[in-house]
């Protein structure tokens, strides 16, 4: 079932930045991620959904009802920000039950539900503390409990993990994903972190300059990007003209000259036979290495195990082979 | 929050500096004659104190008038300054800098410079010699400080905290009551205290607009200092200081009680 439908949404800020007319459909229970470089309008779009920013044009429908004119406090959505933004003068429990209090839930039920939400995020023993007595990660978990306790129609996440250090980030991502699945809350998350998007999202939308370029499951977008922008945003470095790619792999006659060939770097193998190239650059990572290989007219990047890469040195001659099923064609 | 450790010697020095000015005042108020070569006054008496607290001296009514005027001034200041500061900080106003400059101008322009014009206007409106008139004229020198205090509070408040509350179902009033006001409290304590003290210590504008009919503590005190009976003047000075000190302490306890108790707020 469709939970949220955005139609022809437009928003212009001082003619500097425009959210192009865009369409978006969010399905019930899914974890939907908006991803793109900073300044692409993903946060603005999230705030339009939240009701914090009024679009210039277009409509938003929630479960069939037009909510374009409904103020944020009546939408029954909840939001988590980059910072926890807890209310410093309230205890952890008062913070968590704030939304229930605003919705006039009786006190005993408020307490019960706040305790339950705190238990879900593993902070039940912190109920009587004040936010300033908690660490950053704990505060962000309280912020999650505060958002979940109201059983929102939609959970909005505005880069909630980006201010956390790596280990906490992993923990929070797993906690959010687990609770989101367990409670079945439809979630829209903004991020610029691809790893996070691939880890969390059921579907995602890649944005650039106020436009949605492509929507789909993360791995579908990775293996079948529609455009060069989507491909390069998702980390494809080997986007080749068809006539160049022909040097690496036998292309079928279906491929026309005006098409581009995307070869994922992990689909290129360094072997005993194949297309000859010279190693130009080796970028070592923890487990894998990116090896830049120069061919006659262009360069490609191959991803190999780091342990294998250490056998090579700059200037070595290598033979390249490409996994033919992994390549993807897009129009130029 | 880690508390700042001040050496006891510094504390004692500060207390000493605070107390010193009151010693001569106390001696003068208790002394009979205090002329040049005498280090301490000659002949002790409670004459001055008896004069201050004589039944028809008007001291108590002057204290109440002063406090009542200061309270009215402060309530109006808070009611006007909080929305004004909100609009200035959040409102995306055109000519914001100019509006701010005009609102804060009384800090730089002495009230006495404009009080002649105000006096003329108040005469036409029948506001002279009334408590209301005095309250209105006390607003000018005190309001800028309250606006400044409120503005700084708003500037240090993240808008997303309000938005978080809004998405949790808090309408404009709830947001103001439960989120904005508690955040403002620390800043407003400063503004309210200043406003009270500034109103309490106004002399010239009170005299001009009040026309001697609105008797506040400074009105009672001044004639004794400028040539009258310095013993009584000294006694009044001490009364005045005691009132101001008690006011500051009680405001601090009442308004900041929460933060003191917890002692850990980051505000």
GROMACS .gro file of N, CA, C and O in nm, chain A residues 47 50 52 72-74 77 79 81 85-87 89-90 98-99 101-103 130 132-133 139 146 150 158, chain B residues 158 160-161 163-172 174-175 178-179 182-183 258-259 262 264-267:
model
  208
   47UNK      N    1   1.221   1.776   0.462
   47UNK     CA    2   1.148   1.877   0.540
   47UNK      C    3   1.013   1.909   0.476
   47UNK      O    4   0.920   1.947   0.546
   50UNK      N    5   0.805   1.639   0.602
   50UNK     CA    6   0.777   1.660   0.744
   50UNK      C    7   0.675   1.770   0.766
   50UNK      O    8   0.606   1.773   0.868
   52UNK      N    9   0.781   2.090   0.752
   52UNK     CA   10   0.860   2.201   0.805
   52UNK      C   11   0.892   2.302   0.695
   52UNK      O   12   0.925   2.415   0.722
   72UNK      N   13   0.299   2.060   1.044
   72UNK     CA   14   0.386   1.949   1.085
   72UNK      C   15   0.333   1.878   1.210
   72UNK      O   16   0.338   1.756   1.221
   73UNK      N   17   0.282   1.958   1.308
   73UNK     CA   18   0.242   1.897   1.436
   73UNK      C   19   0.115   1.813   1.425
   73UNK      O   20   0.082   1.740   1.517
   74UNK      N   21   0.047   1.822   1.311
   74UNK     CA   22  -0.075   1.741   1.295
   74UNK      C   23  -0.053   1.623   1.200
   74UNK      O   24  -0.146   1.553   1.165
   77UNK      N   25   0.400   1.246   1.217
   77UNK     CA   26   0.528   1.189   1.176
   77UNK      C   27   0.625   1.214   1.291
   77UNK      O   28   0.597   1.292   1.380
   79UNK      N   29   1.063   1.267   1.375
   79UNK     CA   30   1.188   1.293   1.304
   79UNK      C   31   1.306   1.282   1.399
   79UNK      O   32   1.298   1.320   1.515
   81UNK      N   33   1.714   1.392   1.408
   81UNK     CA   34   1.808   1.480   1.338
   81UNK      C   35   1.951   1.431   1.357
   81UNK      O   36   1.976   1.335   1.430
   85UNK      N   37   1.905   1.671   1.991
   85UNK     CA   38   1.807   1.775   2.022
   85UNK      C   39   1.708   1.734   2.130
   85UNK      O   40   1.587   1.752   2.116
   86UNK      N   41   1.761   1.679   2.239
   86UNK     CA   42   1.674   1.650   2.353
   86UNK      C   43   1.643   1.780   2.424
   86UNK      O   44   1.716   1.879   2.409
   87UNK      N   45   1.536   1.781   2.504
   87UNK     CA   46   1.502   1.902   2.579
   87UNK      C   47   1.583   1.898   2.710
   87UNK      O   48   1.562   1.810   2.792
   89UNK      N   49   1.598   2.053   2.988
   89UNK     CA   50   1.540   2.073   3.121
   89UNK      C   51   1.449   1.958   3.162
   89UNK      O   52   1.388   1.961   3.268
   90UNK      N   53   1.435   1.857   3.075
   90UNK     CA   54   1.349   1.743   3.107
   90UNK      C   55   1.435   1.618   3.128
   90UNK      O   56   1.540   1.604   3.067
   98UNK      N   57   0.729   1.313   2.585
   98UNK     CA   58   0.683   1.445   2.541
   98UNK      C   59   0.576   1.436   2.431
   98UNK      O   60   0.472   1.501   2.439
   99UNK      N   61   0.602   1.352   2.331
   99UNK     CA   62   0.507   1.339   2.219
   99UNK      C   63   0.373   1.286   2.265
   99UNK      O   64   0.267   1.328   2.216
  101UNK      N   65   0.251   1.328   2.567
  101UNK     CA   66   0.189   1.434   2.643
  101UNK      C   67   0.121   1.534   2.548
  101UNK      O   68   0.010   1.580   2.573
  102UNK      N   69   0.187   1.564   2.437
  102UNK     CA   70   0.130   1.655   2.339
  102UNK      C   71   0.003   1.596   2.278
  102UNK      O   72  -0.087   1.668   2.238
  103UNK      N   73  -0.002   1.464   2.270
  103UNK     CA   74  -0.121   1.399   2.214
  103UNK      C   75  -0.222   1.361   2.321
  103UNK      O   76  -0.312   1.281   2.298
  130UNK      N   77   1.921   1.334   3.342
  130UNK     CA   78   1.904   1.446   3.250
  130UNK      C   79   1.994   1.425   3.128
  130UNK      O   80   2.098   1.359   3.138
  132UNK      N   81   2.213   1.592   2.979
  132UNK     CA   82   2.354   1.630   2.988
  132UNK      C   83   2.437   1.526   3.061
  132UNK      O   84   2.560   1.532   3.058
  133UNK      N   85   2.372   1.431   3.127
  133UNK     CA   86   2.448   1.324   3.197
  133UNK      C   87   2.473   1.204   3.107
  133UNK      O   88   2.529   1.105   3.150
  139UNK      N   89   2.235   0.980   2.403
  139UNK     CA   90   2.137   1.085   2.372
  139UNK      C   91   2.066   1.055   2.241
  139UNK      O   92   1.946   1.073   2.229
  146UNK      N   93   1.223   0.864   2.166
  146UNK     CA   94   1.127   0.972   2.167
  146UNK      C   95   1.046   0.976   2.036
  146UNK      O   96   0.928   1.009   2.035
  150UNK      N   97   0.570   0.752   1.992
  150UNK     CA   98   0.441   0.805   1.948
  150UNK      C   99   0.378   0.719   1.838
  150UNK      O  100   0.273   0.754   1.784
  158UNK      N  101   1.708   1.243   0.948
  158UNK     CA  102   1.792   1.340   0.878
  158UNK      C  103   1.937   1.318   0.917
  158UNK      O  104   1.987   1.380   1.010
  490UNK      N  105   1.884   2.601   1.915
  490UNK     CA  106   1.879   2.541   1.783
  490UNK      C  107   1.736   2.527   1.736
  490UNK      O  108   1.649   2.480   1.809
  492UNK      N  109   1.619   2.329   1.528
  492UNK     CA  110   1.577   2.189   1.511
  492UNK      C  111   1.517   2.132   1.640
  492UNK      O  112   1.438   2.039   1.634
  493UNK      N  113   1.556   2.187   1.755
  493UNK     CA  114   1.496   2.140   1.880
  493UNK      C  115   1.346   2.172   1.878
  493UNK      O  116   1.263   2.090   1.916
  495UNK      N  117   1.173   2.213   1.607
  495UNK     CA  118   1.112   2.130   1.502
  495UNK      C  119   1.088   1.988   1.551
  495UNK      O  120   0.986   1.927   1.516
  496UNK      N  121   1.182   1.939   1.634
  496UNK     CA  122   1.162   1.805   1.691
  496UNK      C  123   1.034   1.804   1.774
  496UNK      O  124   0.953   1.711   1.764
  497UNK      N  125   1.013   1.908   1.855
  497UNK     CA  126   0.893   1.919   1.937
  497UNK      C  127   0.769   1.931   1.848
  497UNK      O  128   0.665   1.870   1.875
  498UNK      N  129   0.783   2.009   1.741
  498UNK     CA  130   0.669   2.030   1.651
  498UNK      C  131   0.623   1.898   1.589
  498UNK      O  132   0.504   1.867   1.586
  499UNK      N  133   0.721   1.817   1.544
  499UNK     CA  134   0.683   1.691   1.483
  499UNK      C  135   0.623   1.594   1.584
  499UNK      O  136   0.547   1.505   1.547
  500UNK      N  137   0.656   1.613   1.711
  500UNK     CA  138   0.598   1.527   1.814
  500UNK      C  139   0.458   1.575   1.853
  500UNK      O  140   0.399   1.524   1.947
  501UNK      N  141   0.408   1.676   1.782
  501UNK     CA  142   0.269   1.716   1.802
  501UNK      C  143   0.251   1.845   1.880
  501UNK      O  144   0.140   1.880   1.918
  502UNK      N  145   0.362   1.917   1.908
  502UNK     CA  146   0.350   2.039   1.985
  502UNK      C  147   0.316   2.157   1.894
  502UNK      O  148   0.391   2.188   1.802
  503UNK      N  149   0.201   2.220   1.920
  503UNK     CA  150   0.161   2.339   1.845
  503UNK      C  151   0.242   2.458   1.891
  503UNK      O  152   0.325   2.447   1.980
  504UNK      N  153   0.217   2.578   1.831
  504UNK     CA  154   0.297   2.696   1.864
  504UNK      C  155   0.301   2.726   2.014
  504UNK      O  156   0.408   2.754   2.069
  506UNK      N  157   0.238   2.521   2.280
  506UNK     CA  158   0.310   2.416   2.354
  506UNK      C  159   0.459   2.430   2.333
  506UNK      O  160   0.538   2.413   2.426
  507UNK      N  161   0.498   2.461   2.209
  507UNK     CA  162   0.642   2.475   2.182
  507UNK      C  163   0.699   2.589   2.264
  507UNK      O  164   0.805   2.577   2.323
  510UNK      N  165   0.682   2.472   2.654
  510UNK     CA  166   0.759   2.356   2.700
  510UNK      C  167   0.902   2.354   2.648
  510UNK      O  168   0.987   2.286   2.703
  511UNK      N  169   0.928   2.424   2.540
  511UNK     CA  170   1.062   2.415   2.481
  511UNK      C  171   1.133   2.550   2.483
  511UNK      O  172   1.246   2.561   2.530
  514UNK      N  173   1.162   2.737   2.874
  514UNK     CA  174   1.266   2.682   2.961
  514UNK      C  175   1.406   2.717   2.913
  514UNK      O  176   1.497   2.739   2.993
  515UNK      N  177   1.422   2.723   2.780
  515UNK     CA  178   1.553   2.760   2.727
  515UNK      C  179   1.584   2.906   2.756
  515UNK      O  180   1.698   2.944   2.782
  590UNK      N  181   1.549   2.581   3.946
  590UNK     CA  182   1.560   2.455   3.874
  590UNK      C  183   1.705   2.421   3.841
  590UNK      O  184   1.754   2.313   3.869
  591UNK      N  185   1.774   2.520   3.780
  591UNK     CA  186   1.910   2.492   3.735
  591UNK      C  187   2.005   2.473   3.851
  591UNK      O  188   2.100   2.399   3.842
  594UNK      N  189   1.948   2.110   3.994
  594UNK     CA  190   2.010   2.008   3.912
  594UNK      C  191   2.159   2.034   3.901
  594UNK      O  192   2.239   1.942   3.908
  596UNK      N  193   2.341   2.076   3.672
  596UNK     CA  194   2.416   2.007   3.567
  596UNK      C  195   2.370   2.049   3.429
  596UNK      O  196   2.420   1.998   3.330
  597UNK      N  197   2.273   2.136   3.426
  597UNK     CA  198   2.223   2.177   3.295
  597UNK      C  199   2.333   2.245   3.218
  597UNK      O  200   2.418   2.312   3.273
  598UNK      N  201   2.330   2.225   3.087
  598UNK     CA  202   2.431   2.287   3.003
  598UNK      C  203   2.393   2.429   2.963
  598UNK      O  204   2.464   2.494   2.891
  599UNK      N  205   2.276   2.472   3.007
  599UNK     CA  206   2.230   2.605   2.967
  599UNK      C  207   2.322   2.711   3.027
  599UNK      O  208   2.354   2.702   3.143
   0.00000   0.00000   0.00000
